[in-house]
Coordinates of C-alpha atoms and ligand atoms in Angstrom, one line a residue:
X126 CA 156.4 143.9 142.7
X127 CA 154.3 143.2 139.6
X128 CA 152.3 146.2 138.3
X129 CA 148.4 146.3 138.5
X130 CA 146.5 146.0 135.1
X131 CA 145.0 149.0 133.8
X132 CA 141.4 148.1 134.8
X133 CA 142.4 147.5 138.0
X134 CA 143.4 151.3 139.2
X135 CA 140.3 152.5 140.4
X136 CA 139.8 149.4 142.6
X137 CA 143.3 150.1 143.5
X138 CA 142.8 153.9 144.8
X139 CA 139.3 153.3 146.4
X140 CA 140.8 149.9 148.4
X141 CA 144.1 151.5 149.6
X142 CA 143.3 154.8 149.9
X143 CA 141.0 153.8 152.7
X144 CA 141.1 156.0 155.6
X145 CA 140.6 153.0 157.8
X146 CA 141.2 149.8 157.3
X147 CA 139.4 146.8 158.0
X148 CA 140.5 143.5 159.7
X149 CA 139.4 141.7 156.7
X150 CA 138.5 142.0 153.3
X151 CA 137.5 139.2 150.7
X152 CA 138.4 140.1 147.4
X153 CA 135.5 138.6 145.1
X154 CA 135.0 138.2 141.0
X155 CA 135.8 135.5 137.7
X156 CA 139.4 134.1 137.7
X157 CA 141.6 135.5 135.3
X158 CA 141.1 139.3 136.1
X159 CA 144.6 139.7 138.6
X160 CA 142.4 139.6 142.0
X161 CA 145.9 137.9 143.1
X162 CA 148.2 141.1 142.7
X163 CA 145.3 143.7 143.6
X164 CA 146.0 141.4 146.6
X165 CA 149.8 141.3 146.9
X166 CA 150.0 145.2 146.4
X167 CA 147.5 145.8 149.0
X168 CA 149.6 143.2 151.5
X169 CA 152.8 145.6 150.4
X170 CA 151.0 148.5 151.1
X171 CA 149.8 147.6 154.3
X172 CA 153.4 146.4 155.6
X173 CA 155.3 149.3 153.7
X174 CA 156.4 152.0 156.5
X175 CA 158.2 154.6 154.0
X176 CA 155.1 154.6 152.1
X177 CA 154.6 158.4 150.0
X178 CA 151.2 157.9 148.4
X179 CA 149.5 154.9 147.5
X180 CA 152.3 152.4 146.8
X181 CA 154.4 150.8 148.6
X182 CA 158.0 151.9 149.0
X183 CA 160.1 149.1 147.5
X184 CA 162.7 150.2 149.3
X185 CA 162.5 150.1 153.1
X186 CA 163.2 146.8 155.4
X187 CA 159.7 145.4 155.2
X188 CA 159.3 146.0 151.6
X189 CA 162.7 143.8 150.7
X190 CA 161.7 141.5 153.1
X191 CA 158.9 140.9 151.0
X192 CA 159.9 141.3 147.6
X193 CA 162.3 138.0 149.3
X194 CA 159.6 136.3 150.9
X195 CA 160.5 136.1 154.4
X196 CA 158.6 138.8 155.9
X197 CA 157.9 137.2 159.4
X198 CA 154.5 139.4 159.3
X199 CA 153.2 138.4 156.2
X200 CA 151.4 134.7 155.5
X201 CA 150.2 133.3 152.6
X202 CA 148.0 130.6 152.8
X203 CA 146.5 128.4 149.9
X204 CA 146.5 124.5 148.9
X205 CA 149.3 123.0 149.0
X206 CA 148.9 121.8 145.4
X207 CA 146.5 123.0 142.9
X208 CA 142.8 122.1 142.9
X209 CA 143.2 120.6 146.6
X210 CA 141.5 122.0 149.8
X211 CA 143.1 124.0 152.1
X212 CA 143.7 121.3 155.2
X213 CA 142.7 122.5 158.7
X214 CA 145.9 122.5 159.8
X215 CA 147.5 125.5 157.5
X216 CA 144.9 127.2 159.2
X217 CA 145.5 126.5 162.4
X218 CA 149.0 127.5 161.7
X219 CA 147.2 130.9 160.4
X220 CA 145.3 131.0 163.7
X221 CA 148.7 131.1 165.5
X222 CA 150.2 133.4 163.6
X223 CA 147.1 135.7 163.8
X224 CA 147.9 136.0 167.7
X225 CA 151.5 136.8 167.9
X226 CA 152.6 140.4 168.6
X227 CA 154.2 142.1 164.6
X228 CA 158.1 141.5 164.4
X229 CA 158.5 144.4 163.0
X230 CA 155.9 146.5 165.3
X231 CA 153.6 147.0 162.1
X232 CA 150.9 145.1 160.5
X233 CA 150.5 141.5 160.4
X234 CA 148.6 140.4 156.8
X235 CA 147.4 137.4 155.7
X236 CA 146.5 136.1 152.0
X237 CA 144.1 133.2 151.6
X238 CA 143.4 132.0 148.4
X239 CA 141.1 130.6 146.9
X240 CA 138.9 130.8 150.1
X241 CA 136.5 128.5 148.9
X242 CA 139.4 126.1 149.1
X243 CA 138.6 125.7 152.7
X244 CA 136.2 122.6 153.7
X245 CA 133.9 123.0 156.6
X246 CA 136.0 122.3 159.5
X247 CA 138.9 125.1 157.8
X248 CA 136.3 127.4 157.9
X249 CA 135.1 127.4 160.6
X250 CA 138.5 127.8 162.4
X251 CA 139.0 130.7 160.4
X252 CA 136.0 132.2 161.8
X253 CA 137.8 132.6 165.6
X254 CA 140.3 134.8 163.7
X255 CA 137.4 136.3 162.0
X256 CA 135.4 136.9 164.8
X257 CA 138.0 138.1 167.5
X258 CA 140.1 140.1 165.2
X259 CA 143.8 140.9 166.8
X260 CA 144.2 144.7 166.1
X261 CA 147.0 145.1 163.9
X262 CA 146.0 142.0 161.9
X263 CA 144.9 142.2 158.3
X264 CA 143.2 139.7 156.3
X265 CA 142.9 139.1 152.6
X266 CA 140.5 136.7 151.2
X267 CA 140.8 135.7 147.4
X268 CA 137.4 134.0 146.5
X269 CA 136.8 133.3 142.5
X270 CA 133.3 131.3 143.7
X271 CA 132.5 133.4 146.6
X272 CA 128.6 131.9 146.7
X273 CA 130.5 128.3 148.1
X274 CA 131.7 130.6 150.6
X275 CA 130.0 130.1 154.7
X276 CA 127.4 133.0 154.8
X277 CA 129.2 133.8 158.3
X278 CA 132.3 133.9 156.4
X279 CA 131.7 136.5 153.7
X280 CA 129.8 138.9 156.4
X281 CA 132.5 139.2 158.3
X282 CA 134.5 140.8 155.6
X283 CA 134.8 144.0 153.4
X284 CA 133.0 142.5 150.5
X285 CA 135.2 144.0 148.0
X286 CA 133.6 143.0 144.0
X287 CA 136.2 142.5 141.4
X288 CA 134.7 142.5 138.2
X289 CA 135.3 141.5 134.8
X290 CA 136.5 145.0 132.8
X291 CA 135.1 145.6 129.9
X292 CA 135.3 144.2 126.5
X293 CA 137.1 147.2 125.0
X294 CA 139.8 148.0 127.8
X295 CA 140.3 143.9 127.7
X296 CA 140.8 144.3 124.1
X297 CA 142.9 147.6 124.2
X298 CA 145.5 145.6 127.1
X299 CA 145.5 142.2 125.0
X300 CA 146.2 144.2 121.7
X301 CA 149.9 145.6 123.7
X302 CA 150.4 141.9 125.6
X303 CA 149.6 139.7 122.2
X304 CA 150.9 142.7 119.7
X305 CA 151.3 139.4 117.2
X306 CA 147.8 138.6 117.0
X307 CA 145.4 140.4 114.3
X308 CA 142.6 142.3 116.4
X309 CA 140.3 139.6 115.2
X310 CA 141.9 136.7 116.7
X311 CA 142.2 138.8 120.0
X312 CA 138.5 139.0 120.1
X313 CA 138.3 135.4 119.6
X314 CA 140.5 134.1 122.2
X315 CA 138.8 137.0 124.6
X316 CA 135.4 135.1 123.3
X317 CA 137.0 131.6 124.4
X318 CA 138.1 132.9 128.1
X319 CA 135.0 134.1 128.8
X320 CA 136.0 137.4 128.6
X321 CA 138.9 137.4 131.4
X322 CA 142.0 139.0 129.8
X323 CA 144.4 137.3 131.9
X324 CA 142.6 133.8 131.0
X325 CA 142.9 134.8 127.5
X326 CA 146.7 135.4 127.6
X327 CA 146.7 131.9 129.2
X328 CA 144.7 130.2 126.8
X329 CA 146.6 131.7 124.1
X330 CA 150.0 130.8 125.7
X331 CA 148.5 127.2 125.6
X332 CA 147.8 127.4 121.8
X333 CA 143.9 127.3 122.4
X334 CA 143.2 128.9 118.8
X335 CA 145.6 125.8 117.6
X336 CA 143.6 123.3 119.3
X337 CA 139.8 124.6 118.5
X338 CA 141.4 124.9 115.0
X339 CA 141.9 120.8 115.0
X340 CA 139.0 120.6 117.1
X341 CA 136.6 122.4 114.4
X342 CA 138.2 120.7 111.7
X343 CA 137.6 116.9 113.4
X344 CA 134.1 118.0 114.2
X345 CA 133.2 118.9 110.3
X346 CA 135.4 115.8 108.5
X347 CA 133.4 113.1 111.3
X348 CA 129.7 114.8 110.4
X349 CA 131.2 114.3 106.7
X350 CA 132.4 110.8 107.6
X351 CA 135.4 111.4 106.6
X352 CA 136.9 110.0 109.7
X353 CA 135.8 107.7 112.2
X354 CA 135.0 108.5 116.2
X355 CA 137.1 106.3 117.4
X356 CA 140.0 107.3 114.9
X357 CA 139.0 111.1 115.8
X358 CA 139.2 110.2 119.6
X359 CA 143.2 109.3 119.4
X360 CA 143.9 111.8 117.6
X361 CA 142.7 114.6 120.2
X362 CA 144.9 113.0 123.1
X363 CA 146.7 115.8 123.5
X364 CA 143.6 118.3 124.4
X365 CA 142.7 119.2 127.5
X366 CA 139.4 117.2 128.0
X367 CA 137.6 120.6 130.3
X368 CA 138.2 122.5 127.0
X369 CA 136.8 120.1 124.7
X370 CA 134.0 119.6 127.0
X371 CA 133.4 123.1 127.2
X372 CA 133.3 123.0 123.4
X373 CA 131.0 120.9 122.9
X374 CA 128.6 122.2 125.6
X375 CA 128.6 125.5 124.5
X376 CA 127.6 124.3 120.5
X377 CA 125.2 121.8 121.7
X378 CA 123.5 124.8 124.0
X379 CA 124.2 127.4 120.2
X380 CA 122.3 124.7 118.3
X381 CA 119.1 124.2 120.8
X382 CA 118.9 128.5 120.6
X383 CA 119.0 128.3 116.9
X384 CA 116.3 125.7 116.7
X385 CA 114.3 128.1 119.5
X386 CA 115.0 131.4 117.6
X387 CA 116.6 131.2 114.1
X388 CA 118.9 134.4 115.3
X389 CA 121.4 134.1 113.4
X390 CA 123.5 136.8 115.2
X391 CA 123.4 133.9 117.9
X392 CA 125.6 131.5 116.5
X393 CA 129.1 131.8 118.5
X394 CA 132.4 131.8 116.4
X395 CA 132.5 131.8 112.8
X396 CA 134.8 128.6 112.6
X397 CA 131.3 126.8 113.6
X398 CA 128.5 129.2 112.3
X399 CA 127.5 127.0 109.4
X400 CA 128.2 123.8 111.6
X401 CA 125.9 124.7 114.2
X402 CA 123.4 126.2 111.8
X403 CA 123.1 122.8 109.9
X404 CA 123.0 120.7 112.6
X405 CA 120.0 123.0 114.3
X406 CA 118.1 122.3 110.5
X407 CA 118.9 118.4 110.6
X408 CA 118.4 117.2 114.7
X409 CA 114.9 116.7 116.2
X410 CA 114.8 118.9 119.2
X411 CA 114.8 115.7 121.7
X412 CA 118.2 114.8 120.5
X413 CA 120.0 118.2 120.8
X414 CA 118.6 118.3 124.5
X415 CA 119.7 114.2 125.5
X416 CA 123.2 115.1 124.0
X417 CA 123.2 118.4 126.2
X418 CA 122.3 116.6 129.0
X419 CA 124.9 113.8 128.6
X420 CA 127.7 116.2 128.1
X421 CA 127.0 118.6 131.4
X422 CA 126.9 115.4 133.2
X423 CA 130.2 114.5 132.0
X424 CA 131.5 117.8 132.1
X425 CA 130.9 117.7 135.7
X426 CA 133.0 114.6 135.9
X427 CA 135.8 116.0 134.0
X428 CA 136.0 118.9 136.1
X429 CA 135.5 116.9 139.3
X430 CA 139.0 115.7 137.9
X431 CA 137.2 111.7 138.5
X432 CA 139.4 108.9 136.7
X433 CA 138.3 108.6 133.1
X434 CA 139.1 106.9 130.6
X435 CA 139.5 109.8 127.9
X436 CA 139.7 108.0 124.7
X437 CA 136.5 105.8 125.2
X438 CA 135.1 108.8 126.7
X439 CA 135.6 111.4 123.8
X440 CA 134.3 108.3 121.5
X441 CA 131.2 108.0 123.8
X442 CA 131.0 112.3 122.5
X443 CA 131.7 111.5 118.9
X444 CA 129.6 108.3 118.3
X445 CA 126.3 110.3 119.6
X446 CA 127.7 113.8 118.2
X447 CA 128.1 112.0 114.4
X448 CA 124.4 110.8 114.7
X449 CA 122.9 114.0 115.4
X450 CA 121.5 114.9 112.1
X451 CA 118.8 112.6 110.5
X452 CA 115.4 111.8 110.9
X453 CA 113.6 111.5 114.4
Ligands
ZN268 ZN1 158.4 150.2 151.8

């Protein structure tokens, strides 16, 4: 079974050392900080029955049934492919398997994840199961957006917070996963997840520092016109748009708090410190908020996954992004 991450051990001993446990938790916090095997180990705990302390055996029938995945008392549930809903159906089938009697005369436990992957109609047939809980059933809900969640939902759970850890234990676990990195470039791909470890290790898996290196140097040779938007537009067809979109957002949003404070400690990364600073001295105020306003409309788009067309799209950016600076 995978090992918890460091920040995760209190968590750990306050969640399964529970005296008594309830019929459902939901498991609640940002992506990217291993909600998913807090999870699994409780799921292994629960079916273990050699369990000495804490953790689950690893040895004993139920715990090699599940290290193989056919333990007839545990079900997983969650879209059947990424970004989708979770249909009604799967959770019907959960419903039924909520009401048999435990194979193995333990627990039953369920995983659900991402719960806010269930529409209406899911949801509410997971309520029954909520509502009329079959005693020997446990079930674990995985939400990353828990506010999408039914109200009726989420009170019928342990409300169990998974947060972020902290900047320094992130750093200290990323320094032994990404030993190759120098401590500054750990900071900045921590800085580019958001802060979630895991997402970090992700990102830098993806070669995110690569791509915001090409990214950065595209933006500064177009405000130099030294290359054209549409030019600069091909050449970015490999980048994931959500990233780029993120970018973008997040200077447009450093610029308008420049203009508003002239803190300079507030300027992001250094690879666009003196970027952001000179466009905040060159763009009427007006400009910097219709960009802003254009790209979280877009960026809602691109995340909404709707059919784009990317290179006409990222010229749209680049076009108004090159005319930024200049009079009123
Ligand atoms: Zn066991």
């Amino acid at each position: 079974m995978a090992e918890l991450y460091p920040w995760q051990v209190p968590l750990w001993q306050q969640l399964a050392g529970r005296r008594q446990h309830a019929h459902a938790y939901l498991l609640q916090g940002p992506a990217g900080i291993g909600k998913r095997i807090l999870a699994e180990s409780l799921m292994a705990h629960l079916l273990c029955s050699a369990r000495s302390g804490l953790d689950a055996c690893g040895q004993c029938k139920s715990c090699q049934l599940l290290a193989a995945g056919t333990h007839p008392d545990s079900f997983v549930l969650e879209p059947e492919e990424a970004d989708k809903p979770i249909k009604i159906d799967q959770v019907r089938e959960l419903v039924d398997f909520v009401v048999q009697t435990a194979q193995l005369g333990g627990r039953k436990v369920v995983l659900l994840e991402p719960a806010e992957a269930m529409n209406l109609n899911a949801a509410n047939a997971l309520l029954k199961s909520l509502e009329e809980p079959s005693g020997d059933t446990v079930l674990l809900l995985i939400s990353h957006q828990p506010s999408r969640l039914l109200p009726t939902i989420r009170s019928r759970c342990v409300q169990q917070s998974c947060p972020l850890p902290g900047e320094e234990q992130s750093l200290s676990w990323l320094a032994q996963t990404l030993p190759e990195l120098s401590e500054e470039g750990r900071t900045e791909l921590l800085t580019l997840a958001s802060g979630s470890p895991l997402a970090a290790q992700r990102l830098h898996e993806q070669g995110v520092r690569e791509q915001r290196a090409q990214v950065v140097d595209g933006v500064k040779k177009l405000l130099k016109q030294q290359v054209a938007p549409s030019q600069l537009a091909e050449s970015w067809n490999a980048l994931p748009l959500n990233l780029l979109f993120d970018w973008f957002c997040e200077w447009a949003q450093l610029i308008l708090r420049y203009q508003l404070t002239h803190d300079e400690s507030g300027l992001g990364l250094t690879d666009m410190r003196k970027v952001v600073q000179y466009l905040a001295d060159k763009t009427p105020q007006p400009r910097v908020l219709a960009i802003q306003e254009w790209l979280l409309g877009q960026r809602q788009k691109v995340l909404g996954k709707a059919n784009l067309n990317r290179v006409l799209l990222l010229e749209a950016l680049l076009v108004q992004w090159a005319s930024l600076p200049g009079p009123g």
